[in-house]
Coordinates of C-alpha atoms and ligand atoms in Angstrom, one line a residue:
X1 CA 104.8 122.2 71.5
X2 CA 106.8 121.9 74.7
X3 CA 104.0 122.0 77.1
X4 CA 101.0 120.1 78.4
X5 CA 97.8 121.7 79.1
X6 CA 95.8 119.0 81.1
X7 CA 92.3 119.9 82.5
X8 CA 90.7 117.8 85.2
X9 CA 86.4 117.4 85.1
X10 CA 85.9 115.9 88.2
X11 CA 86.9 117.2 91.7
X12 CA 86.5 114.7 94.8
X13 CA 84.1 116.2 97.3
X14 CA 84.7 119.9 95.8
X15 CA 85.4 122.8 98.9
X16 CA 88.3 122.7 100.8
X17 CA 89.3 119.5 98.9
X18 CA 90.0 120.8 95.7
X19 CA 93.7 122.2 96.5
X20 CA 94.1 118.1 98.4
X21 CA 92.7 116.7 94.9
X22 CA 94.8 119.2 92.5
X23 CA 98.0 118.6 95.1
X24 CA 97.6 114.6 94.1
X25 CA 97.0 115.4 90.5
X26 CA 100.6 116.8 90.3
X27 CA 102.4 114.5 92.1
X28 CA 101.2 111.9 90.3
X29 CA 101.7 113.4 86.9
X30 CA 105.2 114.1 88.2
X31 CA 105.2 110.1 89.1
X32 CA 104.1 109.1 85.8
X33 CA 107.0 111.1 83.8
X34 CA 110.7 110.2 83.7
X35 CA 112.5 113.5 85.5
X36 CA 114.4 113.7 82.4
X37 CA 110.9 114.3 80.5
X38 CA 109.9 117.8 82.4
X39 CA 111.0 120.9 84.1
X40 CA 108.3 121.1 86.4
X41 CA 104.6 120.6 87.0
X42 CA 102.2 123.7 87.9
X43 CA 98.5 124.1 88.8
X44 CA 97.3 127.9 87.5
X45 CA 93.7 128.1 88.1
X46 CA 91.7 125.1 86.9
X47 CA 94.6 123.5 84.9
X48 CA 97.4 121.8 85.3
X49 CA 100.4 122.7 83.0
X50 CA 103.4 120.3 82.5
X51 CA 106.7 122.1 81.0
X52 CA 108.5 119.0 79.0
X53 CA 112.3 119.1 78.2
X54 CA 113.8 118.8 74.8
X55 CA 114.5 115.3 75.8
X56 CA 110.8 114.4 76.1
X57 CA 109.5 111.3 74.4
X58 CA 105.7 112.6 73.0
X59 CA 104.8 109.3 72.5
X60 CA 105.9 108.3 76.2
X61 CA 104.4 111.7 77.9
X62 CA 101.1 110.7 76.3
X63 CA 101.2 107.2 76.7
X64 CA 101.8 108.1 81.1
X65 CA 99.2 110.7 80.9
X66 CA 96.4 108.5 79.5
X67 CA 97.0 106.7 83.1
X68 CA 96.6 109.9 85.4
X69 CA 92.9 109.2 86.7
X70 CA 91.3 112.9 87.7
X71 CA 92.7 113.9 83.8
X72 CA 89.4 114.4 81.6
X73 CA 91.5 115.6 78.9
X74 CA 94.8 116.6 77.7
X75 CA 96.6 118.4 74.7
X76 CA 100.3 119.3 73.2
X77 CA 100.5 123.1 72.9
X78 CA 103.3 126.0 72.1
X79 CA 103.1 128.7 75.0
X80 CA 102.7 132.5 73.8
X81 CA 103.1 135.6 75.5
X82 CA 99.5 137.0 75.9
X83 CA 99.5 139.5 73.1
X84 CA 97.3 139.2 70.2
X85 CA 99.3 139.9 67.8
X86 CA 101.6 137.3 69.2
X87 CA 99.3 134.7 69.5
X88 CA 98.4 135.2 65.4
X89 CA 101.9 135.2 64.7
X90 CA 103.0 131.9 66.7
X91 CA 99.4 130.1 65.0
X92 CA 100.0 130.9 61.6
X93 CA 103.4 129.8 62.5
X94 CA 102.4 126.6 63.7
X95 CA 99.5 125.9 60.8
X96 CA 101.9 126.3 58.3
X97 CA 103.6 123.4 59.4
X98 CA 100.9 121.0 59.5
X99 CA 101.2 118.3 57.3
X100 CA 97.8 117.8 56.6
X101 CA 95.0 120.9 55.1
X102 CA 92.0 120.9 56.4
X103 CA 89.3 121.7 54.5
X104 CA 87.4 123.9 56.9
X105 CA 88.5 125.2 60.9
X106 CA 87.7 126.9 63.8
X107 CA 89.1 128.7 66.8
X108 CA 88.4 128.2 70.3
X109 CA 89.4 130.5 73.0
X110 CA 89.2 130.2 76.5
X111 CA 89.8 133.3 78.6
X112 CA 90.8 132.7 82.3
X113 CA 92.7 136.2 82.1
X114 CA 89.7 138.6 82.4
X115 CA 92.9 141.6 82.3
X116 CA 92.9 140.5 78.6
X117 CA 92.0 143.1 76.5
X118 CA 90.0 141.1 73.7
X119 CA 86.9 139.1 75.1
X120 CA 87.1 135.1 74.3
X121 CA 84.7 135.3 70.6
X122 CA 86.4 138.8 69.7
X123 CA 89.9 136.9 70.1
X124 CA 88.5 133.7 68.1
X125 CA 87.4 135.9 65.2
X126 CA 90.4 137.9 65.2
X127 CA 92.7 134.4 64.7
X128 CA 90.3 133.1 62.7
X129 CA 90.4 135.6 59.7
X130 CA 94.3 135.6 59.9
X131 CA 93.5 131.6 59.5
X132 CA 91.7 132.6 56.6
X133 CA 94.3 135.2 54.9
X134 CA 97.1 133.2 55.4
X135 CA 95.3 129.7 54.1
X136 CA 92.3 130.1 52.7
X137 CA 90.4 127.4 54.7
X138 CA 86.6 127.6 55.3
X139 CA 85.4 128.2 58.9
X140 CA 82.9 125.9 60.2
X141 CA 81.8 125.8 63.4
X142 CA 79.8 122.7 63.5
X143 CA 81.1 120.4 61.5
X144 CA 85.3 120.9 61.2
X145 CA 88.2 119.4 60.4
X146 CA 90.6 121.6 63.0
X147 CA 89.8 122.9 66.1
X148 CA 92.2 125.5 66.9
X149 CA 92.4 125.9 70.7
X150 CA 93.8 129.4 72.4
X151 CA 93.7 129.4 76.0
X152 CA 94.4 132.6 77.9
X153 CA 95.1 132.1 81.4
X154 CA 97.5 135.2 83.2
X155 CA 100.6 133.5 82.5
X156 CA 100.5 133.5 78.9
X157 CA 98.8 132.1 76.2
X158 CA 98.6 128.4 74.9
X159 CA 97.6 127.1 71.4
X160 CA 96.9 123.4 70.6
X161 CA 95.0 121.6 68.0
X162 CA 94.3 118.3 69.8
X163 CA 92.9 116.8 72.5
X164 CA 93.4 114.1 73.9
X165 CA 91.1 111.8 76.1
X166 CA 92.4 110.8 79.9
X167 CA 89.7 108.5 81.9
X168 CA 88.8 111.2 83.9
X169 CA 87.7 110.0 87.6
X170 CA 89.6 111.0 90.8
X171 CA 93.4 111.5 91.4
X172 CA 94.8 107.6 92.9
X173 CA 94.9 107.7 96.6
X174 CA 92.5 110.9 96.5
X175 CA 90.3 108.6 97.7
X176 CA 92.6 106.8 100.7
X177 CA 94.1 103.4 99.9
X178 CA 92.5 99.6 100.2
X179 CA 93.7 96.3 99.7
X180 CA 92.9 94.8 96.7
X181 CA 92.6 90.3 96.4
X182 CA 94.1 89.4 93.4
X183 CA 93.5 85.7 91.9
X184 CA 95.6 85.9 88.8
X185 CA 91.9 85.7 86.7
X186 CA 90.5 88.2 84.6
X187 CA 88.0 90.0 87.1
X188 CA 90.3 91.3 90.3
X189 CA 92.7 93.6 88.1
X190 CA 89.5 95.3 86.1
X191 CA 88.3 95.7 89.9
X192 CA 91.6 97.4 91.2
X193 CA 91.8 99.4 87.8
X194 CA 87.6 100.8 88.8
X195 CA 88.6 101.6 92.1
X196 CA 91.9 103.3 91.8
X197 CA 89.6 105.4 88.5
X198 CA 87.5 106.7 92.0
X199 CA 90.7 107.9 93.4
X200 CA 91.9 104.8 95.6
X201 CA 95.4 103.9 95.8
X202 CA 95.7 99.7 96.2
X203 CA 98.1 97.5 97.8
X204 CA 97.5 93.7 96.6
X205 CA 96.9 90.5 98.1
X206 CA 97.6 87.3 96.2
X207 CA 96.4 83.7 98.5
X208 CA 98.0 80.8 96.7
X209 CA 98.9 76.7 97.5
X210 CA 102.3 76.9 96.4
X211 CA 104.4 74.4 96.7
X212 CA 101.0 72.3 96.7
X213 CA 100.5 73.5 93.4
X214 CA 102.9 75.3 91.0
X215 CA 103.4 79.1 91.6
X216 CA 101.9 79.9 88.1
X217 CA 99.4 82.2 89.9
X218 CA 102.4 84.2 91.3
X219 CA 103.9 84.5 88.3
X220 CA 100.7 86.0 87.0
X221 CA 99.8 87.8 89.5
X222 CA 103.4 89.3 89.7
X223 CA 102.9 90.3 85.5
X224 CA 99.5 91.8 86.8
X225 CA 101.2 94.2 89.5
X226 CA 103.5 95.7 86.8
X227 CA 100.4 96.7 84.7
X228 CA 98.5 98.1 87.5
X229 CA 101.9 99.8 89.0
X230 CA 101.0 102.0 85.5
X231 CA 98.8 103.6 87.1
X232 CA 99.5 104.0 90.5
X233 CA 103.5 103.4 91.3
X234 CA 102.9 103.1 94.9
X235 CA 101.6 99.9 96.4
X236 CA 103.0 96.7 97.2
X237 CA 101.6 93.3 96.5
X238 CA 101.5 90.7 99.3
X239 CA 101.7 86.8 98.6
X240 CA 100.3 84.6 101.2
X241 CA 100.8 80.9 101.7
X242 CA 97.5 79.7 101.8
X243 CA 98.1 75.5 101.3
X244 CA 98.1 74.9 105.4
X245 CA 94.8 76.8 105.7
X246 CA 93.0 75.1 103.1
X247 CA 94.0 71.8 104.3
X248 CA 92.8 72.3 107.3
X249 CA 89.3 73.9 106.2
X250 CA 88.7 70.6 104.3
X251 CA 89.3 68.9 107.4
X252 CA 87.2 70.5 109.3
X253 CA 84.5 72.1 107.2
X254 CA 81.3 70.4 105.7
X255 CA 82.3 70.2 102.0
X256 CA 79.6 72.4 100.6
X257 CA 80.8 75.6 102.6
X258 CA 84.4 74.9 101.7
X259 CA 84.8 77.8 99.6
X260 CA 82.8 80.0 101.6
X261 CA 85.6 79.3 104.3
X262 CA 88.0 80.0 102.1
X263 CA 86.8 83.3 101.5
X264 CA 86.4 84.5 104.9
X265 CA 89.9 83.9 105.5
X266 CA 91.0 85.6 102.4
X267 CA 89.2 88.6 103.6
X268 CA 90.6 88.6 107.4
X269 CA 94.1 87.9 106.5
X270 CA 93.5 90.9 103.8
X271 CA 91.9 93.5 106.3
X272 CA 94.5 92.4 109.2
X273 CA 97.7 93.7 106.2
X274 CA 95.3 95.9 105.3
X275 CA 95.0 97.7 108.3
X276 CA 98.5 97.5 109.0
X277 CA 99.0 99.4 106.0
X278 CA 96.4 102.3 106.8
X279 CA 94.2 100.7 104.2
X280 CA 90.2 100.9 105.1
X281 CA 88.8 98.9 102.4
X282 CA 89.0 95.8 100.3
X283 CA 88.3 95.1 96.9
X284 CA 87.3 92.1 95.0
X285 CA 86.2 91.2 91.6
X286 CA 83.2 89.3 91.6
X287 CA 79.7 89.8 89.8
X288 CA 76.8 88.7 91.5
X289 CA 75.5 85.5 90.1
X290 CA 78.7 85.0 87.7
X291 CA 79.6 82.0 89.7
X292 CA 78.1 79.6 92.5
X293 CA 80.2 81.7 95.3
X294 CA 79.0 85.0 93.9
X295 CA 75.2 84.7 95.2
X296 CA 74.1 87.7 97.7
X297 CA 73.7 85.2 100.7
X298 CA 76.7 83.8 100.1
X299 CA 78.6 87.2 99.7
X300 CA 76.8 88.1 103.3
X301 CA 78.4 85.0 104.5
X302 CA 82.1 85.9 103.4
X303 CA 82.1 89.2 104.1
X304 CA 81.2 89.1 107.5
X305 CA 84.5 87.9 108.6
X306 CA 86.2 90.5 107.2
X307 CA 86.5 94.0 109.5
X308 CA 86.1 96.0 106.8
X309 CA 84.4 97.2 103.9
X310 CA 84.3 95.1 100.9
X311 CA 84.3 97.0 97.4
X312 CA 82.7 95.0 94.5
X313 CA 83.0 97.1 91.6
X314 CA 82.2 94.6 89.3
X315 CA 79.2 93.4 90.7
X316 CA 76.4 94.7 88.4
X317 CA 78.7 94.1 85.1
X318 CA 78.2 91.5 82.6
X319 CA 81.4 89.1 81.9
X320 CA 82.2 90.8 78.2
X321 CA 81.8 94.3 79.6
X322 CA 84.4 93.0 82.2
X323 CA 86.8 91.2 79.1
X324 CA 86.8 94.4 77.6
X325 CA 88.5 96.3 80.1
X326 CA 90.8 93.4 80.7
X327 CA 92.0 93.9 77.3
X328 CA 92.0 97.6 76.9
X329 CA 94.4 98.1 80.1
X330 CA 96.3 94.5 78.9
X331 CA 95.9 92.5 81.9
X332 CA 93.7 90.1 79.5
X333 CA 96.7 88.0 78.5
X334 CA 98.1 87.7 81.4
X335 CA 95.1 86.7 83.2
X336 CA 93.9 83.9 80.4
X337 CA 97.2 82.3 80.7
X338 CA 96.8 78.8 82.8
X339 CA 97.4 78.1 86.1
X340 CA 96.6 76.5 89.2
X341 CA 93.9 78.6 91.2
X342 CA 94.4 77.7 95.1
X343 CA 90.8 77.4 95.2
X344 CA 90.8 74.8 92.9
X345 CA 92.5 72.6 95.9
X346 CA 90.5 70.7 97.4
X347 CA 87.2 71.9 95.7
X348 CA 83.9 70.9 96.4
X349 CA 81.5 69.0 93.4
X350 CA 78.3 70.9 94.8
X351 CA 79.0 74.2 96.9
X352 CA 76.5 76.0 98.3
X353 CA 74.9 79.0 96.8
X354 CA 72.8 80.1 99.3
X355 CA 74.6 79.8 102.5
X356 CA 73.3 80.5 105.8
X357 CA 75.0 83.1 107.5
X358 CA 73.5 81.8 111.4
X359 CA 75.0 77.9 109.9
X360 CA 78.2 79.4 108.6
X361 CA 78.8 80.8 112.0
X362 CA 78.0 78.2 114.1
X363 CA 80.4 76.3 112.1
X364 CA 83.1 78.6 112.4
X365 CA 83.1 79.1 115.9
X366 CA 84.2 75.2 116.4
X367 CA 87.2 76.3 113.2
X368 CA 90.9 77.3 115.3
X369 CA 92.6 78.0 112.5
X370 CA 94.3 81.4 114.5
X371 CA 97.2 80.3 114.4
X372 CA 97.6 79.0 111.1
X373 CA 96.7 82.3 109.8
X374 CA 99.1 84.1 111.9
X375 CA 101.8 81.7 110.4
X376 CA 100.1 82.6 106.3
X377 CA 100.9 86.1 107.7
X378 CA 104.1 85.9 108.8
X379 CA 105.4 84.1 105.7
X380 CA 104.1 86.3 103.3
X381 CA 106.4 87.5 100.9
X382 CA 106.3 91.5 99.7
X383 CA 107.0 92.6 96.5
X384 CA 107.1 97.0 95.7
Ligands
ATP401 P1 88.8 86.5 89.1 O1 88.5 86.6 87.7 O2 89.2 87.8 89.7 O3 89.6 85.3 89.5 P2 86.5 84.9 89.6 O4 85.4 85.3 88.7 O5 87.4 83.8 89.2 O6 87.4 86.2 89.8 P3 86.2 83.9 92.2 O7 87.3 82.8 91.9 O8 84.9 83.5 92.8 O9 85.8 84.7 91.0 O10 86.9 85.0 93.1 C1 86.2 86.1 93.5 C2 87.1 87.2 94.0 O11 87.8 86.7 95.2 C3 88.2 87.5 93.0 O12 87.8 88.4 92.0 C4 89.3 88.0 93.9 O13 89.1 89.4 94.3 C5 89.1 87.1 95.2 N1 90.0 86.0 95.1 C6 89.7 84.7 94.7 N2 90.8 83.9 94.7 C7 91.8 84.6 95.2 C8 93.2 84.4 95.5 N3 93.7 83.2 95.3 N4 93.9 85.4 96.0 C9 93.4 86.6 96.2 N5 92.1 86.9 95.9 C10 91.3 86.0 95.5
MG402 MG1 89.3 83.3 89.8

């Protein structure tokens, strides 16, 4: 079983695209895998085949695999010349050493080689009754124990037995890249993980009051990059000094709307390294109404500063639907550990939830804070 027959469901805006999408799909496969785990990577038509060494960890291939958005699905299989008699041979071959006996079976074929002599339910009845001779299981096509898979494609023949489940979606940076604002809580990485399942590659952005406050949050948010890196090696995360602004903001800025100011420079310090880094988006995790700065006016207010688009994948999903991810792709832990949020600094008691964008404005054209946020810019620290 030294290959990997992966099949894709989805393919980003279809025409011309689909050699761009299938292009990414490799070369993020071939990211995902140690080089010592394959001999190479190939797209025949409508697959994706990997070629594993003897060297290859299963457990590992399957384990990077499962992180490849644009994969719907995935299997182990033994390659076979496209013969029939062949093809019996290697699957009685490869029952026989099954640990387990099923108590009934079927074969599925799929023939992508229409030069193949034997139509795809002539070739699934002919393995089937050597199934039979050889083991005496019952075929059922409904309701089975073993699927037996045959796949016919012009460059030979592949047999597997399982398959495995990938999160399908779109290839990461299919989609382009954007900037993702990461707060070290529980909703940012489940937003990054959505978006980069719809095929967008994500640097990061972490805003934080250290040495006003301890650097927990960049110790989380560093944990959080190395689980998100998973899926997308590329990316960098950004760490901003954010202490100076805020101070300055509470200064200046009616308590209520502090952390509506707050925002807004989040997001134009995030679209300015954004931009910088061909990134046209940004992402952020909140849910409308989850808290007091997650209203719609108030989101109207924030994300005018910014000069770009702001994603919020989250923003129709209830908190447990949101925990749940967390925990599946492990940033959960990390996240729930405690720490020192910068916009816990200076916080107000009563902030607004339904701020007025024409207000908001007006206030912010009496804020120079310029050139404290080209010096949060120009001490940021990058991490790859
Ligand atoms: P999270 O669980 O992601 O912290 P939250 O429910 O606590 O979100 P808020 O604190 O209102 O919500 O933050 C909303 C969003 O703003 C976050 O999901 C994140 O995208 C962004 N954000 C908030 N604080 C920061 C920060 N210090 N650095 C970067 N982005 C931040
Ligand atoms: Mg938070």
């Amino acid at each position: 079983m030294n290959y990997v027959i992966c099949h894709y469901s989805e393919i980003g805006l279809k025409g011309k695209n689909r050699n761009l999408f299938e292009e990414r799909l490799v070369f993020n496969i071939e990211s995902v895998l140690p080089d010592e785990f394959f001999e190479w990577v190939k797209r025949p038509e409508g697959r994706v085949v990997v070629k594993l060494t003897d060297e290859a960890e299963k457990s590992e291939v399957e384990d990077g695999l499962r992180k490849v958005f644009g994969l719907a699905y995935f299997s182990f299989a033994k390659k076979t010349e496209s013969d029939l008699e062949k093809i019996k041979k290697e699957t009685v071959g490869l029952l026989s050493k099954k640990s387990f006996s099923p108590r009934s079976f079927r074969v599925t074929t799929k023939r992508s080689d229409k030069s193949f002599p034997h139509d795809s339910p002539e070739v699934s009845k002919k393995i089937g009754a050597a199934v039979v001779e050889n083991f005496n299981w019952e075929v059922d096509l409904e309701n089975f124990d073993l699927n037996v898979h045959l796949e016919i494609t012009d460059e030979g023949s592949y047999i597997y037995f399982k398959k495995i489940r990938g999160y399908g979606g779109l290839p990461v940076y299919s989609s382009g890249k954007a900037m993702l604002l990461l707060s070290g809580g529980i909703d940012s990485p489940v937003a990054g993980f959505k978006m980069m399942k719809r095929g967008l590659g994500l640097d990061y952005v972490h805003f934080h009051a250290y040495p006003l406050l301890s650097d927990d949050s960049i110790k989380k948010c560093e944990k959080i990059f190395e689980v998100l890196k998973n899926y997308s090696p590329e990316g960098k995360l950004f760490l901003i000094p954010f202490g100076e602004l805020q101070k300055k903001i509470k200064l200046e800025i009616p308590e209520k709307f502090r952390i509506i100011f707050y925002r807004r420079a989040m997001l134009e310090i995030a679209a300015e390294i954004a931009q910088s880094r061909s990134a046209f988006g940004l992402v952020t995790g909140e849910s409308l109404g989850q808290v007091s700065s997650q209203t719609l006016p108030n989101m109207r207010a924030t994300e005018q500063a910014a000069d770009l688009p702001v994603l919020r994948p989250l923003v129709g999903e209830n908190k447990e639907e949101i925990v749940s991810v967390a925990k599946e792709i492990g940033t959960y832990e990390i996240s729930i550990l405690p720490d020192q949020d910068c916009c816990t600094l200076f916080n107000p008691r009563r902030p607004e939830t339904k701020a007025n964008l024409e207000e908001v404005l007006e206030l912010d054209k009496n804020l120079d804070v310029e050139n404290l946020k080209e010096k949060a810019i120009k001490n940021k620290r990058v991490l790859t």
